[in-house]
Amino acid sequence: MEGVQILSVSDLLRVSRPLTGAASLRSSSSSSPPSKRSKLQSIQENPPDAPLLLSDPNPNPRIFSPLKRPVLLIGIIDLFREDVDHCCMSRNQCLSFSDGSSRICCSVLDLDLEIIGREVHVLAWNFVPFKDKKGGVLEVIRWSLPASEAALELAASLSIPSTSSSQDTNLISRSRAFGILRSISPVFSVPCAKQSRDQKNSPCGNLFDAGDSIGFLADVLTCSCELCCNSSSIADCHSSVKENTCHSFTKSMFVYFLTPTSWWRPVLCKLIGKLIIVSGLKKKLIFVGGKESYVMFVTTVKSVVSLPQFPMKVKPLIGRPMSPSGGVYKGVVTGVYMQGMAVELDGKVWLLVTDPQLAPQHCLRVGAVVSVQNFHWVHPKFSWTRMLLLGTCTRTSIDIESFSLSETSCRSRSQSQSLLGKLIDSLTFSARFWVLLLISCFKRKFAMIFSDKEILGSKNKEGLVQTYASNYLPSNAFQSQHGMFMNFCKHDQCPCRSESSLEPLKLAIPISNFISRCEAKWVMMLSQKQQVTEIVGRKHCLDHFICEGISNCCMIRRIISSEDLGFVLMGALKVSPSSGRLQLVDATGSVDVVIPDLLSNNIDQNIYEVKSYKLVLEGLPMQLDHWQYHFDEPLLCRNIFKHFSYKRTLNQLSVYVQFYLGDTTCLNVASHVPSFMVGSNNLKSSGTEMFHLLLVTHKFPANDNFQDEVMSDSSSLFADAFVFPYNLYFRETNEDSQLAEVMQDNQKSKSDFIDHQKDLTEEWSKQPRLVNSSSRIPLTASRNSCQDFERRLCNIPCSHSFTFRRSNLHGSLLPGYLCSGHSSAVQGLLANHPASRILLEFKSDSFSKYQLLRLGAYYILKCSNKGLLCYVEDCECLARGKVLVDSQTNLWSLSFSFDEIMQHEPAQDNSSGVSSVIVGGTTSFQNELLFLQSLDQIQGTSDVHLHLSVGSTEPMKNEMEAVKHALTRFLAMSGCILSVSSCVQIMMGELIRPSGITDPQSSKLLQGNQISLNGDIENVHMYDCKSGSCMSFQYVANGDRWRVCNICIHVNDDHQMVRIRGGISRCAYPVGMGPGANATFHRVLVTCTSSRRPELVLTPISFIVINSIKEVDCQHGKEVFLPSSRLSMLDENFLNTFSLSLISQMKQCVDSKLVRFRCRVVAIHFLVLESHPTGSARLQSGRQFKMPEVKIPLAGFVLDDGSSLSCCWADDCQAETLLRLHETSCQAFFCGHKFSGRAGNRNSQHTIGNQLERILKKNHRVIIRNYGAVPDLSCSDLTFSFDSDNIFSNSEERLLRFIILNACCGSILNVLGNKLDSDSLKQLDSELLESQASIQSLQNVWVKEVWDVNPLNEARNLLL
Amino acid sequence: MDPIQLAHVKLLTSDLLCLTVWPSNPPCSTWKGRPTSRAETVGVVVSRECKDKFLRFLVDDGSGCIPCILWLNHYYLISHGGSSNLDLMADMILKQSEIVQLGKLVRVRGMLQITVRDVVVERDPNAEVLHWLDCIRLAKQCYDLLPAVTLPGSVRNSPQDGYDQESQEWGLLFQPKRSLSYFFFILMQSLLRDTPSPGARPPTPHGNPNDPSF
């Protein structure tokens, strides 16, 4: 064997890197192993081979570096003796390999008993160093005996070395076991005290002198045939094998391999399933747990394990039905996780290694082929996934069938001693695997929040995982623990039986997996939708909502319940500084959340577990390329165990979660005691604490440059609030007093308190400097005036329900008093006091406080004034009507309750016929999610709850009534919210106001009233963006690519629809805004456009609150075409209420009266077209339905209703509708002789809209006059004039003629207008009127509104 | 001038056929003494005859059939030195002629007799009902009122006068193809049920005027 080099073990250890080598890379397997001579030769030829290893540097320790030359290892394969504890696996799995230089662990694929303790040539091998570089494992793939050794035919047997060969003739060791080795247990030790008396007195007792008895159990299936039973020696057994081939191995026999034979386990585990003969045994009766007893055969020093000399065909146990345990699973290891406790096989089956001694951990690497015997099939009840688990027990054996070359790291796991380890050991298979997943989840989720020790715990302290798991797991997830004897012997009592009674377990998955799962679900949902549409035969399912000719894709919203998802969310609540949204956060990611009952604006660092929630997915139904979106299922156990790489792929998808704070569980309850209460000394020293009561009435939206302000320390976050005319006081109390005592002393303390107040009042009255001239207390405060003041003080005890949520003080009793801070008489105060309005300014470090502040909720704010009596007007902290809220300031949410039930009924102002809306839902329907719960229902989640008890005395009752009245009144004052119908009425008031042609300058300023409006959002779309870039609608919802954008919101109720337009910043864009949402728009401006059409505008102070959302699903291929007049804001039902009239009757009408007539366009006699001043005003997203960028300052139409002709003047939208531009702009128009109808290619540049735009871009302004005779104003008498000097081409002229002709071929329309008065007529071009004498005779009408005719409705109205 | 003279009067065909022609230049018709020259009707196309220079069709509005003529001779005029702008008009009229199909509900207006000015296809079948009601409304509120100006020497004919010898022949030709009961059936059906989408309604049997059920 020329060229073969011999490596020593010390060489391998010195290099200490993964190596693989073979003695013969080319020679056939039959080639004889090298002789010693040739070996020596080769060594001489190739001096010691450090260069062989060093010349092949392996930069990557994760890859096996193959040795390119044939190498050979020569050494002795032996068992580890007890005195050598080489590695943790040495007792159970490892053999040793030594060549005199060193000794390492060793694993042999095809182990033969005859090589134990003999020198072998290792022909093919892998070497894997340990991590600590102090050793390694040699994986022997092929070996051979040296020729000299092979000649010696030694019996293939295991026996005790002859050191103890002092044959004791008295030793009764005639028993033997002959049969199939079915299973063996790991090596275990039994404390000496528990040894049976027999063992203690046994002749081999000297073997146990070390203390504990160490050994393992083996289950051997023996044959009970006569021949076997009568064979008394090994030779008989061999002969019986030879003679009788009809053995039936069915009788189970336990053999207890006691030290020193316990060393044999690494060999015996290779013999499982084979026929073995164990001789030299001693029969014993062993009691287990004092109840059960088993007949066992214990090994002695004379014990020998041998194989039959003659091969015998044994019926294999493989495939034998041993349900639910038993069987063999062979597979490739595809993942090893959690220190080898969870092993993935073939990418689908999981092997749960319950005892590290069971698995050959050195070799159990990814890529290895293993066979597992005697395991338990388990189908864990996991709610989020289905899987197959192979549970291991004391009988399980895991054997390596092929070593791995793909992974090089060796694992070693020690027996867990921590509390968590004990917990895991006490669980059933499912629960145990669940805990492993949970550990992995928690470690990933809280990587930066908690240390490993906090998560996993230690020997003495429970970690987060254990606390959570022990609370979560039901009692039947725990199983009673037995010793090794019991477990091994009672194997048939399967522990996995209890699995079936387990409730499905849910897992708190990392948020990155959750988001990825949502994306996968969304893609799956859309692809299913696509398939359905393909089946139906439609080419696409994109729905369009068309607003003013601009097409917008309709959104889809799906609400999925947590029951359907099957996992739990967990994380901390945090307000995202970038988006301003409330999020549930863990170390892997974040998800937006909506909490309807969140009232507090003080978010703590607690970890919340959310079991019950609703997931909302909303986005556009994009056409999906299945290949593009391929998701590795994020909830596979593999992806939970390993570091899951997550990259958000779907920009158009918006994911958020709604849940109630009341349904959550807080994992680590942090102290939630207000700072002013924590320091009790402080409380005592100050004596009394006073708080202002605030009712938040409005929040000014955060603008987009908020993040810049973090640096500059300035702020633009504001909120409006009313200051309640009562202040809240806390008085010093004896904390040690018992609840009952305090209750009994309540009255007393109250009187004390009044005395105290008196003192303070006197003190206060002696300080005239604090009183300004506006105060109602005279400066010359006399005793009388003070008494007068005392009399006017009202004190309302807030007894025994002043509680702080989630605090240790919950249920504690803190007497507090409401005192009127105003000096006027109580009754008068409440009736007439003007609401004191203050502005809350939030510093940039209190952004989360601002975001969580709720409109219409009460808060308490600590007063910095030390005096007891504090006027709202005079208080220092409310000076200048502004309060600065920084991170130190606490705004505690406050809820009230009274002894009797009190309904907060906002006063409805119906005097103007306008109805208000009560906002804040109480019930939710199916597929509807509440975003805001009404304040009455969420008292439990407020920071502070104040229970006002009715006093026994009559004055107290009056005061209480006064407080109630004040509460109700303040709520009513916080603003009336209108319905859409009421809003339309207000807008109609603007419309009906008589108008003619107004000064365009005056329309540049936004003027109007602010209203608050509630309604259902029908659609939201962009119509402009300051970025100037072409953005599509899909970014509206996602909001990570824009800072401010102009949106158009269509809001309706059951009857009417309005449109709200305006700019909104990303921070102010609420979660869930989109079709199907019910929203309240606070402080929206009602104004008029330049064409005097009333409209609603979002201003920089408008604030949008989403109340609820519903599921939205688009209908296939449905395009919602709405004429512009419908979209303008006014519902046709309302417009139809105007009386129908005839043009011929208009002469009798007064000028200002709006009349409606049903007419058709006969001719156009005057038309001015201009290019739109803001060219980018309309988005490109709906290119195919795009309206041309045309402005129509004035147009004159001849209309005919059958009774007469009239000359109608219109501009902008009305003129566009009368011109039918919305119909024609998407038609093609060619310059040739023929024009076609609708363009085949809608994106063509030949559409009328495009061409008209081009003309106007070139000429800026075109004026068209018609000098024909009424009514046959054909286009032959048209004249064109322009602002520019450009030449007007024929094709351009043709286009304009076509538009005019086309306008005269329309159907009937409804026109609402009023007669033009003489003043307005004068503003019209006099020349124009003079030149068209025929027009002059007609009635002049200014068109206010144009809309389509609904023949059925109008016919009905005519009959009614 | 009477304001209705320039307007397109909405009359039922039965009334249009009774109009008295006043021999003037241009010829003028009168309705109850009031001069009219243009009319508008809504009905179903029940007959169609297309020639090179014109399209002749009958519109049945339930009360009768009115003959309409749509001149298609603009191209002839162009080739004989007419205005070049006529080609646009010619294109549009040609297009209109294409939409005049049997069974279509159309709205037609033009000079009386009726020389069609434009044709619009109505998508909503209720438009016909509304037209009837508009006719009634206009008759009540406008046409039947005393004329502001009457033509000198015009004589209001009695209804029977409309059915002279010539008219009787026309009457046979222009007899309504759809019975009045059908007329009211449609009316009541339309008004008494919820708004149907135009496409959802079953096609009315307008398409075949020879159907005996008419």
CSV table of C-alpha atoms in Angstrom, one decimal, chain A residues 935-1171:
chain,number,residue,atom,x,y,z
A,935,LEU,CA,-66.1,55.4,28.2
A,936,ASP,CA,-68.9,54.1,30.4
A,937,GLN,CA,-67.8,50.5,29.8
A,938,ILE,CA,-64.2,50.8,30.5
A,939,GLN,CA,-64.0,52.1,33.9
A,940,GLY,CA,-62.1,49.1,35.0
A,941,THR,CA,-59.1,50.0,32.8
A,942,SER,CA,-58.7,53.6,33.8
A,943,ASP,CA,-55.8,54.4,36.1
A,944,VAL,CA,-57.9,56.0,38.7
A,945,HIS,CA,-61.5,55.2,39.5
A,946,LEU,CA,-63.4,57.5,41.7
A,947,HIS,CA,-66.5,56.4,43.4
A,948,LEU,CA,-68.7,59.1,44.7
A,949,SER,CA,-71.0,58.1,47.4
A,950,VAL,CA,-74.1,59.9,48.2
A,951,GLY,CA,-73.9,61.5,51.6
A,952,SER,CA,-76.6,61.1,54.1
A,953,THR,CA,-77.4,64.7,54.5
A,954,GLU,CA,-79.5,66.7,52.2
A,955,PRO,CA,-76.8,69.3,51.3
A,956,MET,CA,-74.5,66.5,50.3
A,957,LYS,CA,-77.1,65.1,47.9
A,958,ASN,CA,-77.4,68.5,46.3
A,959,GLU,CA,-73.7,68.7,45.9
A,960,MET,CA,-73.6,65.3,44.3
A,961,GLU,CA,-76.4,66.2,41.9
A,962,ALA,CA,-74.4,69.3,41.0
A,963,VAL,CA,-71.3,67.3,40.3
A,964,LYS,CA,-73.4,64.9,38.1
A,965,HIS,CA,-74.8,67.8,36.3
A,966,ALA,CA,-71.4,69.3,35.7
A,967,LEU,CA,-70.1,66.1,34.3
A,968,THR,CA,-73.0,65.8,31.9
A,969,ARG,CA,-72.7,69.4,30.9
A,970,PHE,CA,-69.0,69.1,30.3
A,971,LEU,CA,-69.4,66.0,28.2
A,972,ALA,CA,-72.0,67.9,26.1
A,973,MET,CA,-69.7,70.8,25.8
A,974,SER,CA,-66.9,68.7,24.5
A,975,GLY,CA,-68.5,68.9,21.1
A,976,CYS,CA,-71.4,67.8,19.1
A,977,ILE,CA,-70.7,65.2,16.5
A,978,LEU,CA,-72.8,65.4,13.4
A,979,SER,CA,-74.1,62.6,11.2
A,980,VAL,CA,-73.5,62.8,7.5
A,981,SER,CA,-77.0,63.7,6.8
A,982,SER,CA,-76.9,66.6,9.2
A,983,CYS,CA,-73.6,67.7,7.7
A,984,VAL,CA,-75.2,67.7,4.3
A,985,GLN,CA,-77.9,69.9,5.6
A,986,ILE,CA,-75.4,72.4,6.8
A,987,MET,CA,-73.6,72.2,3.5
A,988,MET,CA,-76.8,72.8,1.7
A,989,GLY,CA,-77.2,75.9,3.7
A,990,GLU,CA,-74.0,77.1,2.0
A,991,LEU,CA,-75.2,75.9,-1.4
A,992,ILE,CA,-78.6,77.6,-1.2
A,993,ARG,CA,-77.1,80.9,-0.3
A,994,PRO,CA,-77.7,83.0,-3.4
A,995,SER,CA,-74.7,83.5,-5.4
A,996,GLY,CA,-73.7,84.6,-8.8
A,997,ILE,CA,-70.3,85.0,-10.2
A,998,THR,CA,-67.9,85.8,-7.3
A,999,ASP,CA,-64.6,87.4,-7.0
A,1000,PRO,CA,-62.1,84.7,-7.5
A,1001,GLN,CA,-59.7,86.4,-5.1
A,1002,SER,CA,-61.9,85.9,-2.2
A,1003,SER,CA,-62.1,82.2,-2.7
A,1004,LYS,CA,-58.4,81.7,-2.1
A,1005,LEU,CA,-58.8,81.8,1.6
A,1006,LEU,CA,-60.3,78.9,3.4
A,1007,GLN,CA,-63.2,80.2,5.3
A,1008,GLY,CA,-66.0,78.4,7.1
A,1009,ASN,CA,-67.2,76.7,10.2
A,1010,GLN,CA,-65.6,73.7,11.9
A,1011,ILE,CA,-67.7,70.7,12.5
A,1012,SER,CA,-67.2,67.2,13.8
A,1013,LEU,CA,-68.6,64.5,11.7
A,1014,ASN,CA,-69.2,60.8,12.1
A,1015,GLY,CA,-69.8,58.4,9.3
A,1016,ASP,CA,-68.8,55.2,7.5
A,1017,ILE,CA,-65.9,55.5,5.2
A,1018,GLU,CA,-66.7,54.3,1.7
A,1019,ASN,CA,-63.4,54.9,0.2
A,1020,VAL,CA,-60.1,56.7,0.8
A,1021,HIS,CA,-57.8,57.6,-2.0
A,1022,MET,CA,-55.0,59.9,-2.7
A,1023,TYR,CA,-55.5,62.7,-5.0
A,1024,ASP,CA,-52.3,64.6,-4.6
A,1025,CYS,CA,-49.0,64.4,-2.9
A,1026,LYS,CA,-46.6,67.1,-2.1
A,1027,SER,CA,-43.7,64.8,-3.0
A,1028,GLY,CA,-44.6,65.4,-6.6
A,1029,SER,CA,-43.8,61.9,-7.5
A,1030,CYS,CA,-46.3,59.6,-8.9
A,1031,MET,CA,-47.6,57.6,-6.1
A,1032,SER,CA,-50.2,55.0,-6.2
A,1033,PHE,CA,-53.0,54.4,-3.7
A,1034,GLN,CA,-51.4,51.4,-2.1
A,1035,TYR,CA,-49.1,53.6,-0.2
A,1036,VAL,CA,-51.9,55.4,1.6
A,1037,ALA,CA,-52.5,52.5,3.9
A,1038,ASN,CA,-49.0,51.5,4.5
A,1039,GLY,CA,-47.7,54.9,5.1
A,1040,ASP,CA,-44.0,54.3,5.2
A,1041,ARG,CA,-43.2,56.1,2.0
A,1042,TRP,CA,-44.8,59.4,2.6
A,1043,ARG,CA,-44.9,62.0,5.3
A,1044,VAL,CA,-47.8,64.2,4.2
A,1045,CYS,CA,-50.3,63.4,1.5
A,1046,ASN,CA,-53.6,64.7,0.3
A,1047,ILE,CA,-56.4,62.3,0.6
A,1048,CYS,CA,-60.0,62.3,-0.4
A,1049,ILE,CA,-62.3,60.4,2.0
A,1050,HIS,CA,-65.8,59.4,1.0
A,1051,VAL,CA,-67.9,59.3,4.1
A,1052,ASN,CA,-71.5,58.2,4.2
A,1053,ASP,CA,-74.3,57.2,6.4
A,1054,ASP,CA,-77.4,55.3,5.3
A,1055,HIS,CA,-78.7,58.2,3.3
A,1056,GLN,CA,-76.1,60.6,2.3
A,1057,MET,CA,-72.5,60.8,1.3
A,1058,VAL,CA,-69.9,63.6,1.7
A,1059,ARG,CA,-66.4,63.9,0.6
A,1060,ILE,CA,-63.6,65.2,2.8
A,1061,ARG,CA,-60.4,66.3,1.3
A,1062,GLY,CA,-57.2,67.6,2.6
A,1063,GLY,CA,-53.7,66.9,3.6
A,1064,ILE,CA,-52.9,64.5,6.4
A,1065,SER,CA,-49.6,63.6,8.0
A,1066,ARG,CA,-48.4,60.1,8.4
A,1067,CYS,CA,-48.5,60.4,12.2
A,1068,ALA,CA,-52.1,61.5,12.1
A,1069,TYR,CA,-53.2,58.7,9.7
A,1070,PRO,CA,-55.1,56.3,12.0
A,1071,VAL,CA,-54.8,52.6,11.9
A,1072,GLY,CA,-57.7,51.1,10.0
A,1073,MET,CA,-58.7,54.1,8.0
A,1074,GLY,CA,-60.2,52.7,4.8
A,1075,PRO,CA,-63.4,51.4,3.4
A,1076,GLY,CA,-65.6,49.8,5.9
A,1077,ALA,CA,-64.4,51.9,8.8
A,1078,ASN,CA,-66.6,54.1,11.0
A,1079,ALA,CA,-64.8,57.2,11.8
A,1080,THR,CA,-65.2,60.5,13.6
A,1081,PHE,CA,-63.6,63.6,12.0
A,1082,HIS,CA,-63.1,66.2,14.5
A,1083,ARG,CA,-62.9,69.9,13.5
A,1084,VAL,CA,-63.4,69.6,9.8
A,1085,LEU,CA,-63.9,72.8,7.9
A,1086,VAL,CA,-67.1,73.5,5.9
A,1087,THR,CA,-66.0,75.8,3.2
A,1088,CYS,CA,-66.8,76.6,-0.4
A,1089,THR,CA,-64.8,76.0,-3.5
A,1090,SER,CA,-64.1,78.7,-6.0
A,1091,SER,CA,-67.2,77.5,-7.8
A,1092,ARG,CA,-69.2,78.0,-4.7
A,1093,ARG,CA,-69.7,74.4,-4.1
A,1094,PRO,CA,-69.7,73.5,-0.4
A,1095,GLU,CA,-67.1,71.1,0.6
A,1096,LEU,CA,-65.4,69.6,3.7
A,1097,VAL,CA,-61.8,70.2,4.1
A,1098,LEU,CA,-59.3,68.5,6.5
A,1099,THR,CA,-57.2,71.2,8.1
A,1100,PRO,CA,-54.0,70.8,10.0
A,1101,ILE,CA,-56.0,70.7,13.2
A,1102,SER,CA,-58.5,68.1,12.0
A,1103,PHE,CA,-58.2,64.9,13.9
A,1104,ILE,CA,-59.6,61.6,12.8
A,1105,VAL,CA,-60.6,58.8,15.2
A,1106,ILE,CA,-61.6,55.4,13.9
A,1107,ASN,CA,-64.4,53.9,15.9
A,1108,SER,CA,-64.9,50.5,14.3
A,1109,ILE,CA,-64.1,48.6,11.2
A,1110,LYS,CA,-65.8,45.9,9.1
A,1111,GLU,CA,-64.6,43.3,6.7
A,1112,VAL,CA,-64.4,44.5,3.1
A,1113,ASP,CA,-64.3,42.3,0.2
A,1114,CYS,CA,-64.4,43.5,-3.4
A,1115,GLN,CA,-66.8,42.0,-5.9
A,1116,HIS,CA,-65.2,40.5,-8.9
A,1117,GLY,CA,-64.7,42.8,-11.7
A,1118,LYS,CA,-67.0,45.4,-10.4
A,1119,GLU,CA,-66.2,48.9,-11.4
A,1120,VAL,CA,-68.0,51.6,-9.5
A,1121,PHE,CA,-68.6,54.3,-11.9
A,1122,LEU,CA,-70.0,57.4,-10.2
A,1123,PRO,CA,-70.6,60.5,-12.1
A,1124,SER,CA,-68.7,63.5,-10.7
A,1125,SER,CA,-71.9,65.2,-9.7
A,1126,ARG,CA,-72.8,62.3,-7.4
A,1127,LEU,CA,-69.4,62.4,-5.9
A,1128,SER,CA,-69.5,66.1,-5.4
A,1129,MET,CA,-71.1,65.5,-2.0
A,1130,LEU,CA,-74.8,65.9,-2.5
A,1131,ASP,CA,-76.9,62.9,-2.7
A,1132,GLU,CA,-79.4,62.8,-5.5
A,1133,ASN,CA,-82.2,62.0,-3.2
A,1134,PHE,CA,-81.6,65.3,-1.5
A,1135,LEU,CA,-81.3,67.2,-4.7
A,1136,ASN,CA,-84.5,65.7,-6.0
A,1137,THR,CA,-86.3,67.3,-3.1
A,1138,PHE,CA,-86.1,70.6,-5.1
A,1139,SER,CA,-89.3,71.1,-6.9
A,1140,LEU,CA,-89.3,70.3,-10.6
A,1141,SER,CA,-90.1,73.3,-12.7
A,1142,LEU,CA,-90.2,74.3,-16.3
A,1143,ILE,CA,-88.0,76.8,-18.0
A,1144,SER,CA,-91.0,78.6,-19.3
A,1145,GLN,CA,-92.1,79.2,-15.8
A,1146,MET,CA,-88.9,80.7,-14.6
A,1147,LYS,CA,-89.8,84.2,-15.3
A,1148,GLN,CA,-92.2,84.2,-12.4
A,1149,CYS,CA,-89.5,83.0,-10.0
A,1150,VAL,CA,-87.5,85.2,-7.8
A,1151,ASP,CA,-83.9,85.4,-8.6
A,1152,SER,CA,-82.5,83.6,-5.6
A,1153,LYS,CA,-84.8,80.6,-5.7
A,1154,LEU,CA,-83.2,77.4,-6.7
A,1155,VAL,CA,-85.2,75.5,-9.2
A,1156,ARG,CA,-84.7,72.1,-10.8
A,1157,PHE,CA,-85.5,71.3,-14.4
A,1158,ARG,CA,-85.0,68.2,-16.5
A,1159,CYS,CA,-83.5,69.2,-19.7
A,1160,ARG,CA,-81.1,68.4,-22.4
A,1161,VAL,CA,-78.2,70.3,-23.9
A,1162,VAL,CA,-79.2,71.7,-27.3
A,1163,ALA,CA,-76.2,73.8,-28.0
A,1164,ILE,CA,-73.1,75.5,-26.6
A,1165,HIS,CA,-72.7,79.1,-27.4
A,1166,PHE,CA,-69.8,80.0,-25.3
A,1167,LEU,CA,-67.0,78.0,-23.7
A,1168,VAL,CA,-63.7,78.9,-22.0
A,1169,LEU,CA,-61.2,76.2,-21.5
A,1170,GLU,CA,-58.0,76.6,-19.5
A,1171,SER,CA,-55.2,74.4,-18.5
